[in-house]
Amino acid sequence: MTNIGLLCTQSIPSNTGSDKVALRWIDKDLTTREFTYQTLDQTSNRIAGFLRQFPSANPEYVYIYSPRTPEIYSIFLGALKSGKVGSILFPNFGEDALLDRFSVAPPSTIFTTFPYMERLVKLFDRLPSLKHLVVQGLDNDLSDRFLSLDKILSADFAWESNTITPPTQPAILHFTSGSTGKPKGVLHVHGAAGSHSQSFLEVFQPEPEDIYWCTADPAWVTGTTYGIIAPFACGITQIQYAGQFDPEIWAEIIQNQKVTLLYTAPTVLRMMARYDGEIYKNLDLSKLKRIYSVGEPLNPVIFDWGERVLGKRIYDTWFQTETGSIMIANRPGVPIKTGSMGKPLCNIEPKILTEAGNEAQVGEVGRLALKTGWPSMFMGYVNQNDAYQSKFEKGYYISGDLAKVDEDGHYYFVGRDDDVINTSGHLVSPFEVENSILELAEVAEVGVVGAPDELTWEKVIAFVTLKDGHTWSKSLEIKIRVYVSNRVSPIASPNEVIKVESIPKNKSGKILRRILRNSYLGLPLGDTSTMEER
Amino acid sequence: MITIDLMNPVFRTVFDNDKLEVTEAMTADDVIGWDSLSHMILISALEEEFQVSFTQKEIRKLKSVGDLLDLINSKL
């Protein structure tokens, strides 16, 4: 069985059963609803039956654009069962971010919720490929294009798996940001499920009675791989919470839901650590066995906080959208060195390469590369084969991260090898932010860089010059931040906007981000010989 | 003393919704796009609009639009 949708709903380990709870959903008011593996199978079958009415020779992209709801899980798995490619989008994406992604992989169907429908309706004329907008919260279909999700989930769309899904068939689409160009569509295949499950078992080492919580949004690769596929494919009960991060509420959920395995981001842990004291004093975390983190490096001080205040070990892990599953991790049974992201998983062969492509010495910083061939390795960037090919050298995938390895084989993240900004575990393209800011009438030039931040690892800093006749003001700064938030996403909105007299560029017009970054940090500017004269 | 009507344009701009009508009882759950990140942008926009300044502790205690209104008025 290689279809991920089937694996997640029909291959429950023999020591459990279809009446086992797959998902315990916690609403914002903290009331809970439970969905068994059987329910998940039935509802995803209805989605698959609906989608299969519209066969296509080409890969079809089915999107989910919605705040967190329990229906997301059935829709996503149903799309995969039907043979379509499923993609979950962040609900805070603005108009530009949506259109950029839809232009890469045109949608055939988009599932959304009633309030979010309005944003998509605005884009309708620019989405000729869109056959259906399926809306949760509509009692009835409004037209042939506007359909009610509630009707689909209550209708009898009979569906049985009657085809074999090849492991090489595209299944999942994620988007990732580069330092140049628009977001790239990262495709994964159904065969990736082998890596998803295997890595979950090796790193999290779950037991049948565990209660697992992956706090990542399902639109993030972590939320898809380890918040949907891996726990379901392994027959684990997971919880999900509809609300946003609040340290007191999350602590209460961990205690009251008896969470045993928690997978979250270092930013979340850093925010929890800032609340050090009262909220953890009377907390019963006796059921919690282990905490795992992903997205940005785990600071040693937060590792220590976990042991000291929570009495729990935090295991850092590393992977990327392109790798599809965890490649390097700390885990029980492997000695931990604080500050290290751990050791490679079984059958994963990383290497640190020098700029010339040779293997780096122990302790030498270089490019983190992985020997190709693991099942969840991405199969391509949609319609960008050159960009895909450029990620490989002599049989190794070049991750774009800089790292080093010590004499015991522990890997240490150092930074990015490009200008992409990692803020709270999300990659932000400076190019995307710059394009958005340039749309404002007041702005003449802009350069965007990442700078270190105590809470979010990196923050987004924008430098702008103004057109003649415009003056700098706090209002204009806020206008820029709001504009990026609405057009791209709040995560890409600059934390600071700095007005400058000129943006440093080289003689061919390329923004010299190093100079902007160094000037922000108060460091020597370095070599300025290539800088354009003004 | 400001009223909810004076806050409404700021909310409309920050959340890119010309039809938004905020009420004192509204919380982040009632407004599309009001998450922890856009919350900080909203705070900056309100600080600028009404020429006030909030502390982190004050921001953490906010639960509704009414709380925001009260906080602003307490500083005017």
Coordinates of C-alpha atoms in Angstrom, one line a residue:
Chain A
M1 CA 0.0 0.0 0.0
T2 CA 1.8 3.1 -1.1
N3 CA -1.0 5.7 -1.3
I4 CA -0.4 8.0 1.7
G5 CA -4.2 8.5 2.1
L6 CA -4.8 4.8 2.5
L7 CA -1.7 4.3 4.7
C8 CA -2.9 6.9 7.1
T9 CA -6.5 5.6 7.4
Q10 CA -6.4 1.9 6.7
S11 CA -3.1 0.5 7.8
I12 CA -3.6 0.9 11.5
P13 CA -1.2 -1.4 13.3
S14 CA -2.7 -4.7 14.3
N15 CA -2.4 -4.0 18.0
T16 CA -4.8 -1.1 17.6
G17 CA -8.2 -0.9 15.9
S18 CA -10.2 1.3 13.6
D19 CA -12.1 2.6 16.7
K20 CA -8.9 3.9 18.1
V21 CA -8.9 7.7 18.4
A22 CA -6.8 9.1 15.6
L23 CA -7.3 12.8 16.3
R24 CA -8.5 14.5 19.5
W25 CA -9.5 18.0 18.4
I26 CA -9.4 20.8 20.9
D27 CA -11.5 23.8 20.1
K28 CA -10.5 27.4 21.1
D29 CA -12.8 27.1 24.1
L30 CA -10.9 23.9 25.1
T31 CA -13.8 21.6 24.4
T32 CA -12.7 18.4 22.6
R33 CA -14.0 16.2 19.8
E34 CA -12.6 12.8 18.9
F35 CA -12.2 11.3 15.5
T36 CA -11.4 7.6 15.2
Y37 CA -9.4 6.0 12.4
Q38 CA -12.7 4.7 11.1
T39 CA -14.2 8.2 10.9
L40 CA -11.1 9.5 9.3
D41 CA -11.3 6.8 6.7
Q42 CA -14.9 7.4 6.0
T43 CA -14.8 11.2 5.7
S44 CA -11.6 11.1 3.6
N45 CA -13.3 8.5 1.3
R46 CA -16.1 11.0 0.7
I47 CA -13.7 13.7 -0.3
A48 CA -11.8 11.2 -2.5
G49 CA -15.2 10.1 -4.1
F50 CA -16.1 13.6 -4.8
L51 CA -12.7 14.5 -6.4
R52 CA -12.6 11.3 -8.4
Q53 CA -15.7 12.5 -10.3
F54 CA -13.3 14.8 -12.1
P55 CA -10.5 12.7 -13.6
S56 CA -7.6 14.3 -15.3
A57 CA -4.6 13.0 -17.3
N58 CA -2.3 15.6 -15.7
P59 CA -1.5 16.1 -12.0
E60 CA -4.2 18.2 -10.5
Y61 CA -3.5 20.5 -7.5
V62 CA -6.1 20.5 -4.7
Y63 CA -5.5 23.3 -2.2
I64 CA -6.7 23.8 1.4
Y65 CA -6.8 27.5 2.4
S66 CA -8.4 27.5 5.8
P67 CA -7.7 28.2 9.5
R68 CA -7.1 25.1 11.6
T69 CA -10.1 22.8 11.5
P70 CA -10.4 19.0 12.0
E71 CA -11.8 18.7 8.4
I72 CA -8.4 19.7 7.0
Y73 CA -7.2 16.1 7.8
S74 CA -9.9 14.4 5.9
I75 CA -9.7 16.8 3.0
F76 CA -5.9 16.4 2.6
L77 CA -6.0 12.6 2.9
G78 CA -9.0 12.4 0.6
A79 CA -7.2 14.4 -2.0
L80 CA -4.3 12.0 -1.8
K81 CA -6.6 9.0 -2.0
S82 CA -8.2 10.3 -5.1
G83 CA -4.8 10.6 -6.8
K84 CA -4.6 14.4 -6.8
V85 CA -1.8 16.4 -5.4
G86 CA -2.7 18.0 -2.0
S87 CA -1.3 21.3 -0.8
I88 CA -2.2 23.1 2.4
L89 CA -1.7 26.9 2.4
F90 CA -1.0 29.1 5.4
P91 CA -4.2 30.9 6.3
N92 CA -2.4 34.2 6.8
F93 CA -1.2 34.3 3.1
G94 CA -2.3 37.5 1.5
E95 CA -3.4 38.1 -2.1
D96 CA 0.1 38.2 -3.7
A97 CA 1.3 35.2 -1.8
L98 CA -1.7 33.2 -3.0
L99 CA -1.4 34.3 -6.6
D100 CA 2.4 33.6 -6.6
R101 CA 1.7 30.0 -5.5
F102 CA -1.3 29.5 -7.8
S103 CA 0.7 30.7 -10.8
V104 CA 3.3 27.9 -10.1
A105 CA 0.8 25.1 -9.7
P106 CA -2.7 26.2 -10.9
P107 CA -5.5 24.9 -8.6
S108 CA -8.3 22.6 -9.8
T109 CA -10.1 22.7 -6.5
I110 CA -9.7 24.8 -3.4
F111 CA -11.2 23.9 -0.1
T112 CA -11.8 26.8 2.3
T113 CA -14.0 28.1 5.0
F114 CA -16.8 30.6 4.7
P115 CA -15.0 33.8 5.9
Y116 CA -11.8 32.9 3.9
M117 CA -13.9 32.5 0.8
E118 CA -14.0 36.2 0.3
R119 CA -10.2 36.5 -0.3
L120 CA -10.4 33.8 -2.9
V121 CA -13.4 35.2 -4.7
K122 CA -11.4 38.4 -5.3
L123 CA -8.9 36.3 -7.3
F124 CA -11.5 34.3 -9.3
D125 CA -10.9 36.0 -12.6
R126 CA -7.2 35.2 -12.4
L127 CA -7.7 31.5 -11.7
P128 CA -9.0 30.0 -15.0
S129 CA -8.0 26.5 -13.9
L130 CA -10.2 26.5 -10.9
K131 CA -13.1 24.1 -11.3
H132 CA -14.5 24.2 -7.7
L133 CA -14.3 26.2 -4.6
V134 CA -15.6 24.0 -1.8
V135 CA -16.6 26.0 1.2
Q136 CA -17.1 24.9 4.8
G137 CA -20.0 26.7 6.4
L138 CA -22.2 26.8 3.3
D139 CA -25.4 24.9 3.7
N140 CA -26.0 24.4 0.0
D141 CA -24.1 24.7 -3.3
L142 CA -24.3 28.2 -4.6
S143 CA -23.4 27.3 -8.2
D144 CA -21.5 24.6 -10.1
R145 CA -18.3 26.3 -9.0
F146 CA -19.2 27.2 -5.4
L147 CA -19.9 24.0 -3.5
S148 CA -20.8 23.1 0.1
L149 CA -18.2 21.0 2.0
D150 CA -20.9 20.1 4.5
K151 CA -22.9 18.6 1.7
I152 CA -20.0 16.6 0.3
L153 CA -19.2 15.2 3.8
S154 CA -22.8 14.1 4.3
A155 CA -23.3 12.7 0.8
D156 CA -22.8 9.2 -0.3
F157 CA -19.8 9.6 -2.6
A158 CA -19.0 5.9 -2.7
W159 CA -15.4 5.3 -3.1
E160 CA -13.1 2.3 -2.9
S161 CA -9.5 2.0 -3.6
N162 CA -9.5 0.3 -7.0
T163 CA -6.2 1.4 -8.4
I164 CA -2.6 1.0 -7.3
T165 CA -0.8 4.2 -6.6
P166 CA 2.8 4.0 -7.9
P167 CA 5.3 5.2 -5.2
T168 CA 6.7 7.7 -7.7
Q169 CA 3.3 9.4 -8.2
P170 CA 3.2 13.0 -7.0
A171 CA 1.3 13.4 -3.7
I172 CA 2.2 16.6 -1.8
L173 CA 3.0 20.1 -2.8
H174 CA 4.8 22.5 -0.4
F175 CA 6.2 25.9 -1.2
T176 CA 9.5 27.2 -0.2
S177 CA 11.1 30.6 -0.5
G178 CA 14.4 31.3 -2.2
S179 CA 16.6 34.4 -2.1
T180 CA 15.7 35.2 -5.6
G181 CA 12.6 34.6 -7.7
K182 CA 9.1 33.6 -6.6
P183 CA 8.3 30.7 -4.3
K184 CA 9.2 27.3 -5.6
G185 CA 6.7 24.4 -5.5
V186 CA 8.3 21.4 -3.9
L187 CA 6.8 18.1 -5.0
H188 CA 6.9 14.9 -2.9
V189 CA 5.7 11.5 -3.9
H190 CA 3.5 8.8 -2.3
G191 CA 6.6 6.7 -1.7
A192 CA 7.8 9.4 0.8
A193 CA 5.6 7.8 3.4
G194 CA 8.3 5.2 4.0
S195 CA 10.6 8.0 5.3
H196 CA 7.9 9.7 7.2
S197 CA 7.0 6.6 9.2
Q198 CA 10.5 5.3 9.6
S199 CA 11.9 8.6 10.8
F200 CA 8.9 9.0 13.2
L201 CA 9.6 5.6 14.7
E202 CA 13.3 6.2 15.0
V203 CA 13.2 9.7 16.5
F204 CA 10.0 9.8 18.5
Q205 CA 10.0 6.1 19.5
P206 CA 6.3 6.1 20.1
E207 CA 4.4 3.5 22.1
P208 CA 0.8 2.6 21.2
E209 CA -0.7 4.4 24.2
D210 CA 1.2 7.7 23.6
I211 CA -0.6 11.0 23.1
Y212 CA 1.3 13.0 20.6
W213 CA 1.1 16.7 19.8
C214 CA 2.8 18.3 16.9
T215 CA 2.1 22.1 17.2
A216 CA 3.2 23.0 13.7
D217 CA 0.6 24.4 11.3
P218 CA -0.4 21.7 8.9
A219 CA 0.7 24.0 6.0
W220 CA 4.3 23.7 7.2
V221 CA 6.2 20.6 6.1
T222 CA 6.5 19.6 9.8
G223 CA 2.8 19.9 10.2
T224 CA 2.1 17.7 7.1
T225 CA 4.8 15.1 7.7
Y226 CA 4.6 14.9 11.5
G227 CA 1.3 16.4 12.2
I228 CA -0.7 14.3 9.7
I229 CA 1.1 11.5 7.9
A230 CA 3.6 9.9 10.3
P231 CA 1.4 9.7 13.4
F232 CA -1.6 8.4 11.5
A233 CA 0.4 5.9 9.5
C234 CA 1.9 4.6 12.7
G235 CA -1.5 4.4 14.4
I236 CA -0.8 7.0 17.2
T237 CA -3.4 9.2 18.8
Q238 CA -2.6 12.8 18.3
I239 CA -4.1 16.0 19.6
Q240 CA -4.5 19.3 17.7
Y241 CA -5.5 22.7 19.0
A242 CA -7.5 25.2 17.0
G243 CA -6.2 28.3 18.8
Q244 CA -3.0 30.3 18.7
F245 CA 0.0 30.1 20.9
D246 CA -0.6 31.1 24.5
P247 CA 1.9 29.7 27.0
E248 CA -0.7 29.3 29.8
I249 CA -3.2 27.5 27.5
W250 CA -0.6 25.3 25.9
A251 CA 0.7 24.3 29.3
E252 CA -2.8 23.4 30.4
I253 CA -3.4 21.4 27.3
I254 CA -0.2 19.4 27.8
Q255 CA -1.2 18.6 31.4
N256 CA -4.9 18.0 30.9
Q257 CA -4.6 16.0 27.6
K258 CA -1.8 14.0 29.2
V259 CA 0.5 14.7 26.2
T260 CA 3.5 12.3 26.2
L261 CA 5.4 13.4 23.1
L262 CA 5.5 17.1 22.1
Y263 CA 7.0 18.4 18.8
T264 CA 7.3 22.2 18.6
A265 CA 9.5 25.0 17.6
P266 CA 12.4 26.6 19.5
T267 CA 10.6 30.0 19.2
V268 CA 7.7 28.5 21.2
L269 CA 10.0 27.1 23.8
R270 CA 11.8 30.5 24.1
M271 CA 8.5 32.2 24.6
M272 CA 7.5 29.7 27.2
A273 CA 10.8 30.2 28.9
R274 CA 10.1 33.9 29.2
Y275 CA 7.1 33.0 31.4
D276 CA 9.5 31.1 33.6
G277 CA 8.0 30.6 37.1
E278 CA 4.4 30.7 38.1
I279 CA 2.6 28.9 35.3
Y280 CA 4.9 25.9 35.6
K281 CA 5.0 25.6 39.4
N282 CA 1.8 23.8 39.8
L283 CA 1.8 22.0 36.5
D284 CA 1.7 18.2 36.4
L285 CA 3.8 17.2 33.5
S286 CA 4.4 13.7 34.7
K287 CA 2.9 12.2 31.6
L288 CA 5.2 14.2 29.3
K289 CA 8.1 11.9 28.3
R290 CA 10.0 14.0 25.8
I291 CA 10.0 17.3 23.9
Y292 CA 11.3 17.6 20.3
S293 CA 12.0 20.8 18.4
V294 CA 12.5 21.8 14.8
G295 CA 12.8 24.9 12.6
E296 CA 15.7 26.8 14.0
P297 CA 18.6 25.8 16.2
L298 CA 17.8 25.0 19.8
N299 CA 19.9 27.3 22.1
P300 CA 21.7 25.5 24.8
V301 CA 20.1 27.9 27.3
I302 CA 16.6 26.6 26.3
F303 CA 17.8 23.0 26.4
D304 CA 18.9 23.7 30.0
W305 CA 15.6 25.4 30.8
G306 CA 13.7 22.3 29.7
E307 CA 15.7 20.2 32.1
R308 CA 15.7 22.6 35.0
V309 CA 12.2 24.0 34.9
L310 CA 10.1 21.4 33.1
G311 CA 12.3 18.4 34.1
K312 CA 12.2 17.3 30.5
R313 CA 14.8 16.7 27.8
I314 CA 14.4 18.6 24.5
Y315 CA 15.6 16.8 21.4
D316 CA 16.4 19.0 18.5
T317 CA 15.8 17.8 14.9
W318 CA 16.8 19.0 11.5
F319 CA 15.1 18.7 8.1
Q320 CA 13.8 20.9 5.3
T321 CA 10.8 21.1 3.0
E322 CA 12.9 19.5 0.3
T323 CA 14.1 16.5 2.4
G324 CA 10.5 15.8 3.5
S325 CA 11.4 14.1 6.7
I326 CA 13.9 14.3 9.5
M327 CA 17.5 13.7 8.4
I328 CA 19.5 14.6 11.5
A329 CA 18.3 14.5 15.1
N330 CA 18.9 14.0 18.7
R331 CA 16.9 11.1 20.0
P332 CA 16.8 8.7 22.9
G333 CA 19.8 6.3 22.7
V334 CA 22.1 8.8 21.1
P335 CA 24.3 10.9 23.4
I336 CA 23.4 14.6 23.3
K337 CA 25.7 17.5 22.9
T338 CA 24.0 20.8 23.6
G339 CA 24.0 23.1 20.6
S340 CA 24.2 20.1 18.2
M341 CA 21.2 19.1 16.0
G342 CA 22.2 15.5 16.5
K343 CA 23.3 12.6 14.4
P344 CA 22.1 11.4 11.0
L345 CA 19.2 8.9 10.9
C346 CA 19.5 5.4 9.7
N347 CA 20.4 5.3 5.9
I348 CA 21.0 9.1 5.8
E349 CA 24.5 10.1 4.7
P350 CA 25.3 13.8 5.2
K351 CA 28.6 15.4 4.3
I352 CA 30.0 18.8 4.9
L353 CA 31.4 20.2 1.6
T354 CA 33.8 23.0 1.0
E355 CA 33.1 25.7 -1.5
A356 CA 35.2 23.7 -4.0
G357 CA 33.1 20.6 -3.4
N358 CA 35.6 18.6 -1.3
E359 CA 34.8 17.1 2.1
A360 CA 35.4 19.6 4.9
Q361 CA 37.7 18.8 7.8
V362 CA 36.2 17.9 11.2
G363 CA 35.0 21.2 12.8
E364 CA 35.3 23.1 9.5
V365 CA 32.2 25.0 8.5
G366 CA 30.9 24.1 5.1
R367 CA 27.8 23.3 3.0
L368 CA 25.6 20.6 4.5
A369 CA 24.9 18.0 1.8
L370 CA 23.0 14.7 1.8
K371 CA 23.6 11.7 -0.4
T372 CA 20.6 11.3 -2.6
G373 CA 18.2 8.4 -2.5
W374 CA 16.1 8.6 0.6
P375 CA 12.3 8.0 -0.2
S376 CA 11.1 11.4 0.9
M377 CA 13.6 13.4 -1.1
F378 CA 11.6 15.9 -3.2
M379 CA 11.0 14.9 -6.9
G380 CA 11.2 18.4 -8.3
Y381 CA 10.3 22.0 -8.2
V382 CA 7.1 22.4 -10.3
N383 CA 8.1 23.7 -13.7
Q384 CA 11.5 24.8 -12.5
N385 CA 13.8 21.9 -13.5
D386 CA 16.9 24.1 -13.7
A387 CA 16.4 25.2 -10.1
Y388 CA 15.9 21.6 -9.1
Q389 CA 19.1 20.4 -10.9
S390 CA 21.1 23.2 -9.3
K391 CA 20.4 21.6 -5.9
F392 CA 22.6 18.6 -6.7
E393 CA 26.3 18.0 -6.9
K394 CA 27.9 14.7 -7.7
G395 CA 25.0 12.7 -6.2
Y396 CA 24.5 14.9 -3.2
Y397 CA 21.6 17.2 -2.4
I398 CA 22.9 20.7 -1.4
S399 CA 20.8 21.9 1.4
G400 CA 21.7 25.6 1.4
D401 CA 22.5 25.4 5.1
L402 CA 26.0 25.8 6.5
A403 CA 27.0 23.4 9.2
K404 CA 30.0 21.6 10.8
V405 CA 30.5 18.1 12.2
D406 CA 32.6 17.2 15.2
E407 CA 34.9 14.2 15.8
D408 CA 32.0 12.1 17.2
G409 CA 29.7 12.7 14.2
H410 CA 27.5 15.3 15.8
Y411 CA 26.2 18.0 13.4
Y412 CA 26.0 21.7 14.3
F413 CA 23.9 24.2 12.3
V414 CA 25.7 27.4 11.6
G415 CA 23.5 29.5 9.2
R416 CA 22.2 29.8 5.7
D417 CA 24.4 29.7 2.6
D418 CA 22.1 32.3 0.9
D419 CA 20.0 35.4 1.8
V420 CA 16.9 33.5 2.9
I421 CA 15.7 34.6 6.3
N422 CA 14.7 32.0 8.9
T423 CA 12.2 33.6 11.3
S424 CA 10.5 31.4 13.8
G425 CA 11.3 28.4 11.6
H426 CA 9.7 29.9 8.5
L427 CA 11.8 30.8 5.5
V428 CA 11.1 34.3 4.1
S429 CA 12.4 35.4 0.8
P430 CA 13.9 38.9 0.8
F431 CA 12.9 39.2 -2.8
E432 CA 9.3 38.6 -2.1
V433 CA 9.2 41.2 0.6
E434 CA 11.2 43.7 -1.6
N435 CA 8.7 43.3 -4.5
S436 CA 5.8 43.9 -2.2
I437 CA 7.3 47.1 -0.7
L438 CA 8.2 48.4 -4.1
E439 CA 4.5 48.5 -4.9
L440 CA 4.1 51.4 -2.6
A441 CA 4.1 54.8 -4.3
E442 CA 6.4 56.4 -1.7
V443 CA 9.2 53.9 -2.0
A444 CA 12.0 54.2 -4.5
E445 CA 14.4 51.4 -3.5
V446 CA 14.4 48.7 -0.9
G447 CA 16.7 46.0 0.4
V448 CA 15.7 43.3 2.9
V449 CA 17.9 41.3 5.1
G450 CA 17.7 39.0 8.2
A451 CA 19.3 40.0 11.5
P452 CA 19.7 37.9 14.6
D453 CA 16.8 37.9 17.1
E454 CA 16.7 36.4 20.6
L455 CA 13.2 35.1 20.2
T456 CA 12.7 34.2 16.6
W457 CA 16.3 33.4 15.6
E458 CA 16.2 35.9 12.8
K459 CA 14.0 39.0 12.1
V460 CA 13.2 40.8 8.9
I461 CA 14.8 44.2 8.4
A462 CA 13.9 46.4 5.5
F463 CA 15.9 49.4 4.3
V464 CA 14.1 51.8 2.1
T465 CA 14.8 55.0 0.1
L466 CA 11.9 57.3 -0.7
K467 CA 10.9 59.0 -3.9
D468 CA 11.2 62.8 -4.2
G469 CA 8.4 64.6 -2.5
H470 CA 7.9 62.0 0.2
T471 CA 9.0 62.3 3.8
W472 CA 9.8 59.6 6.3
S473 CA 7.4 59.1 9.2
K474 CA 6.3 56.5 11.7
S475 CA 3.0 56.3 9.8
L476 CA 4.9 55.4 6.6
E477 CA 6.8 52.7 8.5
I478 CA 3.6 51.2 9.8
K479 CA 2.0 51.4 6.3
I480 CA 4.9 49.4 4.9
R481 CA 4.6 46.8 7.6
V482 CA 0.8 46.5 7.2
Y483 CA 1.2 46.3 3.4
V484 CA 3.6 43.4 3.5
S485 CA 1.5 41.7 6.1
N486 CA -1.6 41.9 3.9
R487 CA 0.0 41.2 0.5
V488 CA 2.5 38.5 1.5
S489 CA 2.0 37.4 5.1
P490 CA 2.5 38.6 8.7
I491 CA 5.5 36.4 9.1
A492 CA 7.2 38.3 6.2
S493 CA 6.3 41.7 7.5
P494 CA 9.5 43.6 8.5
N495 CA 10.1 44.0 12.2
E496 CA 12.0 47.2 11.4
V497 CA 11.9 49.5 8.5
I498 CA 14.9 51.8 8.2
K499 CA 15.0 54.8 5.9
V500 CA 18.4 55.3 4.2
E501 CA 19.8 57.6 1.6
S502 CA 20.8 54.8 -0.8
I503 CA 20.7 51.0 -1.1
P504 CA 24.2 49.6 -1.7
K505 CA 24.4 47.7 -5.0
N506 CA 27.1 46.2 -7.0
K507 CA 27.9 47.4 -10.5
S508 CA 25.4 45.1 -12.1
G509 CA 22.6 46.4 -9.8
K510 CA 22.5 43.5 -7.3
I511 CA 21.7 44.5 -3.7
L512 CA 24.7 44.1 -1.4
R513 CA 22.8 42.6 1.5
R514 CA 26.0 41.8 3.4
I515 CA 26.7 45.6 3.6
L516 CA 23.1 46.3 4.8
R517 CA 23.3 43.5 7.4
N518 CA 26.7 44.6 8.6
S519 CA 25.7 48.2 8.9
Y520 CA 22.6 47.2 10.9
L521 CA 24.7 45.1 13.2
G522 CA 27.4 47.7 13.5
L523 CA 30.1 45.5 12.0
P524 CA 32.8 46.5 9.5
L525 CA 31.2 46.7 6.1
G526 CA 33.9 44.5 4.5
D527 CA 34.9 44.6 0.9
T528 CA 33.1 47.5 -0.9
S529 CA 35.2 47.4 -4.1
T530 CA 32.3 46.0 -6.1
M531 CA 29.9 48.7 -4.9
E532 CA 28.2 50.9 -7.4
E533 CA 29.5 54.5 -7.2
R534 CA 26.8 57.0 -6.5
Chain B
M1 CA -11.5 59.6 25.2
I2 CA -11.7 57.5 22.0
T3 CA -14.6 55.3 20.8
I4 CA -14.8 52.1 18.9
D5 CA -15.6 54.0 15.8
L6 CA -12.3 55.7 15.8
M7 CA -10.5 52.3 16.2
N8 CA -12.4 50.7 13.3
P9 CA -10.4 52.3 10.4
V10 CA -7.2 51.0 12.0
F11 CA -8.5 47.5 12.1
R12 CA -9.8 47.7 8.6
T13 CA -6.4 48.8 7.3
V14 CA -4.4 46.3 9.3
F15 CA -6.6 43.3 8.4
D16 CA -7.3 44.5 4.8
N17 CA -11.1 44.3 5.2
D18 CA -13.2 47.3 4.2
K19 CA -16.3 45.7 5.6
L20 CA -14.9 45.0 9.1
E21 CA -17.0 46.5 11.9
V22 CA -15.3 45.8 15.2
T23 CA -17.2 45.6 18.5
E24 CA -15.9 45.7 22.1
A25 CA -16.7 42.0 22.5
M26 CA -14.7 40.9 19.5
T27 CA -11.5 38.8 20.0
A28 CA -8.8 37.6 17.7
D29 CA -11.0 34.6 16.8
D30 CA -13.6 36.8 15.2
V31 CA -11.3 38.6 12.8
I32 CA -9.7 36.8 9.8
G33 CA -5.9 37.2 9.9
W34 CA -5.7 38.4 13.6
D35 CA -2.9 36.1 14.7
S36 CA 0.0 36.7 17.1
L37 CA 2.1 38.3 14.3
S38 CA -0.5 40.6 12.9
H39 CA -1.4 41.5 16.5
M40 CA 2.0 43.2 16.9
I41 CA 1.4 45.1 13.7
L42 CA -2.1 46.2 15.0
I43 CA -0.5 47.3 18.3
S44 CA 2.1 49.5 16.4
A45 CA -0.7 50.9 14.2
L46 CA -2.9 51.8 17.2
E47 CA 0.1 53.3 19.1
E48 CA 0.8 55.5 16.2
E49 CA -2.8 56.5 15.5
F50 CA -3.5 57.4 19.1
Q51 CA 0.0 58.5 20.1
V52 CA 0.2 56.1 23.0
S53 CA 2.7 53.4 24.0
F54 CA 2.0 49.9 25.4
T55 CA 4.2 47.7 27.6
Q56 CA 4.7 44.0 26.8
K57 CA 2.9 43.2 30.0
E58 CA -0.1 45.3 29.0
I59 CA -0.1 43.7 25.6
R60 CA -0.1 40.2 27.0
K61 CA -3.2 40.9 29.1
L62 CA -5.3 42.0 26.2
K63 CA -8.1 39.6 25.3
S64 CA -10.6 41.6 23.3
V65 CA -11.2 44.8 21.3
G66 CA -12.8 46.2 24.5
D67 CA -9.6 45.6 26.5
L68 CA -7.7 47.5 23.8
L69 CA -10.1 50.4 23.9
D70 CA -9.9 50.6 27.7
L71 CA -6.1 50.5 27.6
I72 CA -5.9 53.3 25.1
N73 CA -8.3 55.4 27.0
S74 CA -6.4 54.8 30.2
K75 CA -3.4 56.4 28.5
L76 CA -5.0 59.5 27.0

